[in-house]
mmCIF file of C-alpha atoms in Angstrom:
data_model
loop_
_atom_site.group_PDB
_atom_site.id
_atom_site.type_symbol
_atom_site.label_atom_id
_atom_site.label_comp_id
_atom_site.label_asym_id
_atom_site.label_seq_id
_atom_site.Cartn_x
_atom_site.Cartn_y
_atom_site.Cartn_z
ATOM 1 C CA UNK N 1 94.820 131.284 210.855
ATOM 2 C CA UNK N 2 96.891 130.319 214.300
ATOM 3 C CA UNK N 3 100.305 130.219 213.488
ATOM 4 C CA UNK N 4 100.460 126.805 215.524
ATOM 5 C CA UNK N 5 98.239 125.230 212.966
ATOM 6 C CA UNK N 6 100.434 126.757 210.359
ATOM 7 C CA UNK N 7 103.529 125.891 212.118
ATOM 8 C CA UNK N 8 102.277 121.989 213.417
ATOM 9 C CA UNK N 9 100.219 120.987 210.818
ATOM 10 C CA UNK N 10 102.458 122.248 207.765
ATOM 11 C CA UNK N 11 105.785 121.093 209.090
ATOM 12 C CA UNK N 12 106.046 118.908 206.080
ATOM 13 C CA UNK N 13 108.069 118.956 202.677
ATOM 14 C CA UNK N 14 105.327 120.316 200.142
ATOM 15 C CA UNK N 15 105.098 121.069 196.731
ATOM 16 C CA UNK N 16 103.196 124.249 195.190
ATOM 17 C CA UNK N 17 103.032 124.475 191.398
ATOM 18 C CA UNK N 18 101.703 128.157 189.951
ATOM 19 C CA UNK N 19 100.598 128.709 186.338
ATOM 20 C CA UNK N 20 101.520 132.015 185.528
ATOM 21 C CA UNK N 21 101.756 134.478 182.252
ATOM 22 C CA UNK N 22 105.771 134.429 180.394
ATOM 23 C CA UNK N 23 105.571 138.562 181.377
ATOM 24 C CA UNK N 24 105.003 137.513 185.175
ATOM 25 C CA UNK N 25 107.925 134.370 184.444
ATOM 26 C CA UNK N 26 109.860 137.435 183.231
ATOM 27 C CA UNK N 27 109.913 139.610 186.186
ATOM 28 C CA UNK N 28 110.520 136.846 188.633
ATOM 29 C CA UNK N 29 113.426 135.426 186.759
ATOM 30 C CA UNK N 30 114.903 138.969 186.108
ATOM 31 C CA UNK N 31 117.853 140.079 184.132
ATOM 32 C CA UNK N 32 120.442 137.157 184.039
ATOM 33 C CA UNK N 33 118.439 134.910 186.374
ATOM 34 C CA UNK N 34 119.292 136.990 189.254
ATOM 35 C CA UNK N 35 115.853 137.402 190.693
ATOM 36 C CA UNK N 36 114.970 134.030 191.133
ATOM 37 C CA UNK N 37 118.500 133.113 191.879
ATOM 38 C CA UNK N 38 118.320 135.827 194.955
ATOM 39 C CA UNK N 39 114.855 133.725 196.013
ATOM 40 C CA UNK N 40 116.473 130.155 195.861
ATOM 41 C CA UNK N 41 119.417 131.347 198.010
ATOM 42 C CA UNK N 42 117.245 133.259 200.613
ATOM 43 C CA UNK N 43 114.705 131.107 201.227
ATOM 44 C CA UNK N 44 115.971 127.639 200.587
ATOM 45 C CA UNK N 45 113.173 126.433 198.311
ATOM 46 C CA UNK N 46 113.883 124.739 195.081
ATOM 47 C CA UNK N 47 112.560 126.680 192.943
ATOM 48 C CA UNK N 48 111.487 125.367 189.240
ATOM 49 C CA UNK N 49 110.377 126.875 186.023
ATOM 50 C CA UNK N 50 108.874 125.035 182.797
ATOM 51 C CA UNK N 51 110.420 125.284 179.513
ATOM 52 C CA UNK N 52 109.969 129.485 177.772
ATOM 53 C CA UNK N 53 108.633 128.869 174.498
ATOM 54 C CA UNK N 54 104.966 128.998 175.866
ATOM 55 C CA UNK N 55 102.562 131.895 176.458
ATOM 56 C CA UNK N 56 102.076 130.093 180.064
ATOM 57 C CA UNK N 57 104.580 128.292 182.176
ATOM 58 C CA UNK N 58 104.474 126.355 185.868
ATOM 59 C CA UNK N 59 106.481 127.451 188.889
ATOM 60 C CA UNK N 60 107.427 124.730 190.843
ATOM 61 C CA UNK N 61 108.002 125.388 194.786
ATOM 62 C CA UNK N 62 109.636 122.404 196.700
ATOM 63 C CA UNK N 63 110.655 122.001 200.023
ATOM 64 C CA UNK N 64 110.198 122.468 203.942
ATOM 65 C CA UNK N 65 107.327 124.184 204.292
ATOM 66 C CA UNK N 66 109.041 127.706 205.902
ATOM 67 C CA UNK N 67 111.054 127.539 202.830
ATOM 68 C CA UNK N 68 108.051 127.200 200.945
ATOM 69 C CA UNK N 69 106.593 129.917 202.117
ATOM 70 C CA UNK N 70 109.254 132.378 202.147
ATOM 71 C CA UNK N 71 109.845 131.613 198.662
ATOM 72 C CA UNK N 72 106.098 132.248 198.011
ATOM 73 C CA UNK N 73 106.223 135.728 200.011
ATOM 74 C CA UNK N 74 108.618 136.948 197.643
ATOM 75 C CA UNK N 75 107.401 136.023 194.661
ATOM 76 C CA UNK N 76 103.743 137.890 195.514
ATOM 77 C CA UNK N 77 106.101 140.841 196.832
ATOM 78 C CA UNK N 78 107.772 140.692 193.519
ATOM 79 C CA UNK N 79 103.763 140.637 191.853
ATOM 80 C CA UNK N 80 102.853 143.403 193.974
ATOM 81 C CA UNK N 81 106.033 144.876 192.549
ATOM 82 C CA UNK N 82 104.940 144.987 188.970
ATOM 83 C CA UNK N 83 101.700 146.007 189.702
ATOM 84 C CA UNK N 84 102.919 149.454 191.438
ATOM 85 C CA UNK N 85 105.410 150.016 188.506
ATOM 86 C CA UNK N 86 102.675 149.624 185.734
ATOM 87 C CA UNK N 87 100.222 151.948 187.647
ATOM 88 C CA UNK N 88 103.513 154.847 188.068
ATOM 89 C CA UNK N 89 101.676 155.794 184.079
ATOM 90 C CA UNK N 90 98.407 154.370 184.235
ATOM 91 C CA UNK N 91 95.391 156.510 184.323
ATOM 92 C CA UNK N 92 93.336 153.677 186.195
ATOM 93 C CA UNK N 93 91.435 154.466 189.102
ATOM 94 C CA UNK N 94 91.691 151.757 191.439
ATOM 95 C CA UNK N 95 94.551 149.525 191.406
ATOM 96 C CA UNK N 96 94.237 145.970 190.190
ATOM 97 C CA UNK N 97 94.591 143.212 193.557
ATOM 98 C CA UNK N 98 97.616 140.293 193.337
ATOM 99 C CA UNK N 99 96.462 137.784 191.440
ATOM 100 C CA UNK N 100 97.869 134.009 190.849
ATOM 101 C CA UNK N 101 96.704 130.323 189.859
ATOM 102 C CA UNK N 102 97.764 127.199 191.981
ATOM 103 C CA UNK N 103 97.423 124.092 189.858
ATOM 104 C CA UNK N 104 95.885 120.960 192.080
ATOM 105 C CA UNK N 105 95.025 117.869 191.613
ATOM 106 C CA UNK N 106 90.773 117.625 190.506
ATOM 107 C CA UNK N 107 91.061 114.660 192.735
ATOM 108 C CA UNK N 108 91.518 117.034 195.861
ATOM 109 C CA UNK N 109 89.072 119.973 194.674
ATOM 110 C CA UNK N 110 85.934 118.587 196.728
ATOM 111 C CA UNK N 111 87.803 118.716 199.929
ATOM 112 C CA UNK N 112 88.839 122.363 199.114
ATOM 113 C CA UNK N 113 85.251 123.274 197.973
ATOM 114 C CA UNK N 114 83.756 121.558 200.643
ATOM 115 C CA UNK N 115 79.670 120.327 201.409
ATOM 116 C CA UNK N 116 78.101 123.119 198.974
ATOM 117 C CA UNK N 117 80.606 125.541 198.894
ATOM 118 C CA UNK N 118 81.233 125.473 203.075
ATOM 119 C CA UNK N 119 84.912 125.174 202.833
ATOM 120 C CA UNK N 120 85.964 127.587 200.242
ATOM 121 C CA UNK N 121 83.411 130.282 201.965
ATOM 122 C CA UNK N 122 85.575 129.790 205.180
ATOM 123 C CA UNK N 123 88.813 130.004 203.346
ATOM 124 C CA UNK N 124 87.343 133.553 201.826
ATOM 125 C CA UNK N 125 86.019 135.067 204.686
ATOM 126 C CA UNK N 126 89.164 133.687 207.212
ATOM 127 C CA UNK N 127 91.617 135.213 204.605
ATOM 128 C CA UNK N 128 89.790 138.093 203.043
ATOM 129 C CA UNK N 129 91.269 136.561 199.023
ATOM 130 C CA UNK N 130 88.875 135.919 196.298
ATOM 131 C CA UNK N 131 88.975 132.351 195.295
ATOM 132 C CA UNK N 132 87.888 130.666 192.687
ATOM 133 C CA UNK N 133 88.126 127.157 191.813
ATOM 134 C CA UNK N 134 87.767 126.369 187.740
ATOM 135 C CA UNK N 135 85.381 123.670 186.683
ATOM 136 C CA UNK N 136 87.197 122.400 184.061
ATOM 137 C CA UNK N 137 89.891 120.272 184.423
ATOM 138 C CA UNK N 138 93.015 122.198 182.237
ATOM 139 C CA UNK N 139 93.857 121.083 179.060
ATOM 140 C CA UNK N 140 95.525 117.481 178.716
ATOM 141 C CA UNK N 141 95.315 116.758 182.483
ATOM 142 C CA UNK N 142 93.715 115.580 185.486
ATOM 143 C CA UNK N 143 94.311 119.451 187.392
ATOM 144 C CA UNK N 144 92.774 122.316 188.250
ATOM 145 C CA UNK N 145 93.641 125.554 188.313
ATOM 146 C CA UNK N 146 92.492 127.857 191.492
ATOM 147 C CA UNK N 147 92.621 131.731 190.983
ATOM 148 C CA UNK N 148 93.394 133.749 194.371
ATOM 149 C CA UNK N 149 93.329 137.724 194.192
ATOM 150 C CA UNK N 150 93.809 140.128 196.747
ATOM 151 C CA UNK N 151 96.157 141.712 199.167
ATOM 152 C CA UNK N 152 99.580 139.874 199.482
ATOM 153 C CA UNK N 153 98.801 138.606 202.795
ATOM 154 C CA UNK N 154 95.616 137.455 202.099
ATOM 155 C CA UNK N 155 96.938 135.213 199.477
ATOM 156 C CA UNK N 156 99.668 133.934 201.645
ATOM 157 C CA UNK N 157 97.310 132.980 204.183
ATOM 158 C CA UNK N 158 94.545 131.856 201.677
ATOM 159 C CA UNK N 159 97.631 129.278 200.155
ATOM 160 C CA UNK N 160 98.498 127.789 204.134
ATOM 161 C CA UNK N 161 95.003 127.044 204.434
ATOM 162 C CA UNK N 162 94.594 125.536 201.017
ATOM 163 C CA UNK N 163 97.858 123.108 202.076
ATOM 164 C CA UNK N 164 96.270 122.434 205.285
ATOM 165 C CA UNK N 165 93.393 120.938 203.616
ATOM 166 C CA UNK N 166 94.706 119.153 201.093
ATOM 167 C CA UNK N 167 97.509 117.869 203.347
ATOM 168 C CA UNK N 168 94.437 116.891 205.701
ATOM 169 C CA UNK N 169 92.580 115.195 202.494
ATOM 170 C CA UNK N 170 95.896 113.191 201.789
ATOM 171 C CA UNK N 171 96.361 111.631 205.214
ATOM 172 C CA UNK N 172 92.435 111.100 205.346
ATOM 173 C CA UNK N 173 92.358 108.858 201.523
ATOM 174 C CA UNK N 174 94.976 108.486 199.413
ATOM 175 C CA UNK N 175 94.059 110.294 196.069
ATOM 176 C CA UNK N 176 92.668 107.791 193.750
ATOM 177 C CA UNK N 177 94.293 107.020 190.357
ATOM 178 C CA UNK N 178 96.823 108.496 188.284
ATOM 179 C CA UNK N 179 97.248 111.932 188.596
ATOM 180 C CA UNK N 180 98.209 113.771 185.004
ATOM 181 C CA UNK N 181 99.560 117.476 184.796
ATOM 182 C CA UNK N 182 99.391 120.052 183.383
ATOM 183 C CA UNK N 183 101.720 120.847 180.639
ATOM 184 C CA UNK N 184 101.407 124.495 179.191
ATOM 185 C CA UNK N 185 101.610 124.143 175.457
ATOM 186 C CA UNK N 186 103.621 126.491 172.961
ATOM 187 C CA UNK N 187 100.653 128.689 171.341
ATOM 188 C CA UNK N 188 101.526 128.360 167.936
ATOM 189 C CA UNK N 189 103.795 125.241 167.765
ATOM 190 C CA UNK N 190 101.288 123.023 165.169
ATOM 191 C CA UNK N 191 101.665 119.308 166.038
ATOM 192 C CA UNK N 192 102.419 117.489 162.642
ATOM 193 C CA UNK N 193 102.652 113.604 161.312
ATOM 194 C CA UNK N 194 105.099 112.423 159.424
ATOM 195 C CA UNK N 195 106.041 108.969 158.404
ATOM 196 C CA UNK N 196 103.823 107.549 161.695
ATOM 197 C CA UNK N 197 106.074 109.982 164.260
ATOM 198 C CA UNK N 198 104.315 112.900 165.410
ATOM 199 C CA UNK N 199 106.582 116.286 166.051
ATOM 200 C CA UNK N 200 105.985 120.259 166.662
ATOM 201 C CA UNK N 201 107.106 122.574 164.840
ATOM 202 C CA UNK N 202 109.141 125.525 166.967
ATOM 203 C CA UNK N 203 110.755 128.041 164.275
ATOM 204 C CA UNK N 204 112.283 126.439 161.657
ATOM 205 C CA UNK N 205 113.069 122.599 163.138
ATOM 206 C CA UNK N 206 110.367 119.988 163.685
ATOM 207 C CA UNK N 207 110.771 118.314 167.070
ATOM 208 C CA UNK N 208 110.315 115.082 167.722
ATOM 209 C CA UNK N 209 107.138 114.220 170.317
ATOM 210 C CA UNK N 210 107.188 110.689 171.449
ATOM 211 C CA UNK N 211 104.189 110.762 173.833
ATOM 212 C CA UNK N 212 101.962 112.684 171.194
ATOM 213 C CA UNK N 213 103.245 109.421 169.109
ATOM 214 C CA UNK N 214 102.807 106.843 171.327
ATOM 215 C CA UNK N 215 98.946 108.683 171.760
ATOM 216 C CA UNK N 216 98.112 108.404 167.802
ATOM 217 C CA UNK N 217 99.794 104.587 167.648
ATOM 218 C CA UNK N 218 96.977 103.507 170.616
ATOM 219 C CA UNK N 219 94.257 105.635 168.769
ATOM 220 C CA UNK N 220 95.442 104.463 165.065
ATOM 221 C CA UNK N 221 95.530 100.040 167.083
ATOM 222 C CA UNK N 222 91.709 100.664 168.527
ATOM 223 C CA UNK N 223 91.013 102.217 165.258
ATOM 224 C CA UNK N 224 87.612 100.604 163.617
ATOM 225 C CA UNK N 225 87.233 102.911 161.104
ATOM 226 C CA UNK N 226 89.372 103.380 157.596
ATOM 227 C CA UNK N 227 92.383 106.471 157.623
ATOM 228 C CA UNK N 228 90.811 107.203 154.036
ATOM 229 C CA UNK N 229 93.263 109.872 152.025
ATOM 230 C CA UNK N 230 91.764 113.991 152.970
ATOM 231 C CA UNK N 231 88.398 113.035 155.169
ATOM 232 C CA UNK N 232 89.842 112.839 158.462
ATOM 233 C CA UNK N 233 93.137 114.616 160.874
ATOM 234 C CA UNK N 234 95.541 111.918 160.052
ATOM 235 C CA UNK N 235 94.716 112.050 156.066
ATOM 236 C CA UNK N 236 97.738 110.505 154.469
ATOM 237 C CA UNK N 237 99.380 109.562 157.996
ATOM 238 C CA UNK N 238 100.528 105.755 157.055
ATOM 239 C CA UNK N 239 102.955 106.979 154.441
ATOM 240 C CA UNK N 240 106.297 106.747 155.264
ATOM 241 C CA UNK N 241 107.203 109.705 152.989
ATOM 242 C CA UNK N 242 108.523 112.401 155.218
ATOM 243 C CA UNK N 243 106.518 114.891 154.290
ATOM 244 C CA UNK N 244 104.264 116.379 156.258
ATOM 245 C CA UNK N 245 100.710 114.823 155.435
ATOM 246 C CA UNK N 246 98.668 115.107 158.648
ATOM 247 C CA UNK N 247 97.520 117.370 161.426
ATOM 248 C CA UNK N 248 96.601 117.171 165.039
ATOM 249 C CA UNK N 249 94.410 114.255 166.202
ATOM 250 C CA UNK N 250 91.437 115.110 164.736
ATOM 251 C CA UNK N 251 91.171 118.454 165.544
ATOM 252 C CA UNK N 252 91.508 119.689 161.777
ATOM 253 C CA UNK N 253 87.995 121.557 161.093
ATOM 254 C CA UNK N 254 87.632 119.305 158.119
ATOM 255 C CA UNK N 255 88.038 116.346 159.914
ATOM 256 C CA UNK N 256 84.268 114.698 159.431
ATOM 257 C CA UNK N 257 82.153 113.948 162.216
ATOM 258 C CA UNK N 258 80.554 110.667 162.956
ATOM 259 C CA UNK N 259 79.146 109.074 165.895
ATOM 260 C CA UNK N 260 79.781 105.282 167.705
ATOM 261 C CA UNK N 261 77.480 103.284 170.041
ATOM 262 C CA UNK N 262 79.440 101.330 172.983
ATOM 263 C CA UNK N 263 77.195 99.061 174.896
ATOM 264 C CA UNK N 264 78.150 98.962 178.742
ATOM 265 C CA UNK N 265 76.853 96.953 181.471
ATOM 266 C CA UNK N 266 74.912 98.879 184.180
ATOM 267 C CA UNK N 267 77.234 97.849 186.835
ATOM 268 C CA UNK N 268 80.020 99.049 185.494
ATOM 269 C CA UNK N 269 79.313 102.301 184.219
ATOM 270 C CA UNK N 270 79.909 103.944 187.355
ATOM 271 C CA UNK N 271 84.112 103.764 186.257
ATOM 272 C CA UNK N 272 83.744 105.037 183.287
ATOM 273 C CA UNK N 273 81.817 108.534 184.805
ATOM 274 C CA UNK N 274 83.410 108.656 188.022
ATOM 275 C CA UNK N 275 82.719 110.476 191.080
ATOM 276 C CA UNK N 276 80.588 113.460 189.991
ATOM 277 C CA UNK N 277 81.584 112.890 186.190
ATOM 278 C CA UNK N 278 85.456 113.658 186.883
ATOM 279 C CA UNK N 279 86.589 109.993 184.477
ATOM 280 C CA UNK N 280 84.011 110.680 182.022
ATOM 281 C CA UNK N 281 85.368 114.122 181.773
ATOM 282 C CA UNK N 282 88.567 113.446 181.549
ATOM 283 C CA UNK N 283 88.155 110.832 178.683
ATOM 284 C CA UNK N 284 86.515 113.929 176.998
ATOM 285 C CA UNK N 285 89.360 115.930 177.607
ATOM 286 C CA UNK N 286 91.965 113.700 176.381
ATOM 287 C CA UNK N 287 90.337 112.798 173.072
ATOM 288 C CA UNK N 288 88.129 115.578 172.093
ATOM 289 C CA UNK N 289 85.519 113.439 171.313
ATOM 290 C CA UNK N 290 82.019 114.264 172.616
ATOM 291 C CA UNK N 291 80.396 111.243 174.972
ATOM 292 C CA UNK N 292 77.106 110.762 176.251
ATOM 293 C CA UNK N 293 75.980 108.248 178.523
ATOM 294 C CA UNK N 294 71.742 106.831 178.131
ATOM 295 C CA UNK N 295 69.423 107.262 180.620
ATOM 296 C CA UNK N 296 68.710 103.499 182.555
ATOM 297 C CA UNK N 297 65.995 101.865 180.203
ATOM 298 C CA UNK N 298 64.447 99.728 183.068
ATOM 299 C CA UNK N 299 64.713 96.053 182.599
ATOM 300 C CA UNK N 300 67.978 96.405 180.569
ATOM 301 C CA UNK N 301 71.279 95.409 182.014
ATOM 302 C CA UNK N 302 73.335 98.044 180.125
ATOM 303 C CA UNK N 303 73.756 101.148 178.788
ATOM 304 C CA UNK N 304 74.238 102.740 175.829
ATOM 305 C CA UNK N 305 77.053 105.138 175.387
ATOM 306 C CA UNK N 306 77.624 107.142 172.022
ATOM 307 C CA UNK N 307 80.973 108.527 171.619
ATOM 308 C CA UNK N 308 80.661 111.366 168.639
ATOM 309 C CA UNK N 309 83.546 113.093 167.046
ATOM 310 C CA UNK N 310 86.247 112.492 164.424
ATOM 311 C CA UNK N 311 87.299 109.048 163.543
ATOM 312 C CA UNK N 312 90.417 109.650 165.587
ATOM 313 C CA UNK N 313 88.973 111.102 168.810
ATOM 314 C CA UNK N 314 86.311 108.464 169.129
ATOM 315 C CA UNK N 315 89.267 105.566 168.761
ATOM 316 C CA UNK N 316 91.139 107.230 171.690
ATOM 317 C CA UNK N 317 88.011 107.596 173.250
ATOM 318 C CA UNK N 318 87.429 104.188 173.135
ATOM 319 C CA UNK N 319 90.869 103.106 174.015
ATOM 320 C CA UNK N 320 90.660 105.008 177.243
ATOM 321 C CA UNK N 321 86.752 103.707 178.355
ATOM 322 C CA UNK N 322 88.456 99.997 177.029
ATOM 323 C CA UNK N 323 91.527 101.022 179.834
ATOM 324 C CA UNK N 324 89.150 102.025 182.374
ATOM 325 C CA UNK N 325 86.690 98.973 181.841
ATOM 326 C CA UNK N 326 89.507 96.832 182.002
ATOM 327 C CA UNK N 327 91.197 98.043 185.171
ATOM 328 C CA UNK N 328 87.654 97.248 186.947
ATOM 329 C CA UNK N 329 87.302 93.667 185.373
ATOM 330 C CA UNK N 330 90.763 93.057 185.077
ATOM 331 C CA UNK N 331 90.800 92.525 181.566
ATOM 332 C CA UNK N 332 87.283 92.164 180.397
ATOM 333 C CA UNK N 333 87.202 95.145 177.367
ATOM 334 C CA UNK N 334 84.542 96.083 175.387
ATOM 335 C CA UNK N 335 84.205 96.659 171.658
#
């Protein structure tokens, strides 16, 4: 890519957020946080990393972009690093490329793609990096993640162009609604209910998680169906005992199945899918219910909509289609 382009179109504050494995975290933090200390000071970035206690964690680059970018050379340097010091033993015969996951807003992902598949086929053969861009949004969020492998270079290059065009798609549209991300998730902190709070347990203390309890109060209000004792996630969650009587939203395996019908009119079932199924998707994602949308039954005015999971999941799937239809009507819900 001309530098000029790099240099004229990117002379902006930008952020860059990687998801990356703790052992990769590791290496860049290094011994006493000198590593990443060394990185803030010489390029000027700010340079932020999510909490440790998960198997995955975000790296947050902020800042002019040749700050940016420095910050981002050295951390692929570092990468490239490990990589030659793991194959010093290793019997492999070809050595594994750089490898690393931006996390983006889905919003933005067409733009990046491009009219089947034109823009990301540029970006690969301009750059010489493998790219691929996940179809499914990550877990609990409105992101996705984009995998780039190859020779340090080519991912540096591959990233600039990837900021060009979403820096191009910002000033174009403004992205449209709210954009949630991605939180990596301790692997094997269960989420528990107690007394109507939900918390997580991390070794031997239970920690307190007010959005995961603000999330069950919304699903337990839009709730149509009975919290009966055992058949369902929250068994035994409107005790105020403090012992632990519930799991995670509906996600137990013996939480029973059962399906609902919503009843939406044709003209506004376009917000509840969304372009190219991204809202629809995302409700999915959010409540881990399942949701399927009728075919057009001509000379009806609606559609039907069945929502099927666990009691839970399909009242915080109908919370959020009950936000979205109201946001379009301004007010009008739907039961």
């Amino acid at each position: 890519m001309d530098t000029g382009v790099i240099e004229g179109g990117l002379n902006v504050t930008l952020t860059i957020r990687l998801l990356m494995h703790g052992k990769e975290v590791g290496s860049i933090i290094g011994k006493k946080g000198e590593s990443v200390k060394k990185m803030r000071e010489e390029s000027g970035a700010r340079i932020n990393i999510s909490e440790g206690n998960c198997p995955e964690r975000i790296i947050t680059l902020a800042g002019p972009t040749n700050a940016i970018f420095k910050a981002f050379a050295m951390i692929i340097d570092k990468l490239e690093e490990d990589i030659s010091s793991s194959m010093t033993n290793s019997t492999a015969a070809s050595r594994p490329p750089v490898t690393l996951r931006l996390v983006v807003p889905a919003s933005q992902c067409g733009s990046l793609i491009g009219k089947g598949g034109c823009k990301i086929k540029e970006i690969r053969e301009s750059t010489g990096a493998q790219v691929q861009v996940a179809g499914d949004m990550l877990p609990n969020s409105t992101e996705r993640a984009i995998t780039i492998a190859g020779i340090p270079q080519s991912i540096i290059e591959c990233v600039k162009q990837i900021c060009v065009v979403m820096l191009e798609t910002l000033s174009q549209s403004p992205p449209k609604g709210v954009t949630i991300p991605y939180r990596p998730k301790p692997s094997s902190s269960p989420v528990i209910f107690a007394g109507g709070q939900a918390y997580t347990i991390q070794g031997q203390y239970a920690i307190p998680q007010p959005d995961l309890t603000k999330l069950h109060q919304l699903a337990m209000q839009q709730s149509h169906f009975p919290m009966t004792h055992g058949n369902t996630g929250f068994s035994g969650i409107e005790s105020s005992s403090p012992e632990v009587k519930g799991y995670w939203a509906g996600l137990d395996a013996s939480a029973q199945t059962t399906s609902h019908e919503l009843t939406i009119p044709n003209d506004l079932i376009g917000c509840i899918i969304g372009r190219q199924g991204a809202k629809i998707n995302e409700i999915r994602q959010m409540s881990g219910a399942q949701i399927k949308t009728a075919n057009p039954v001509e000379g009806s005015t609606d559609r039907q909509v069945t929502i099927t999971g666990s009691a839970a999941s399909i009242s915080l799937a109908q919370y959020l289609i009950n936000v979205r239809l109201s946001s379009e009507t301004g007010g009008m819900g739907s039961s």
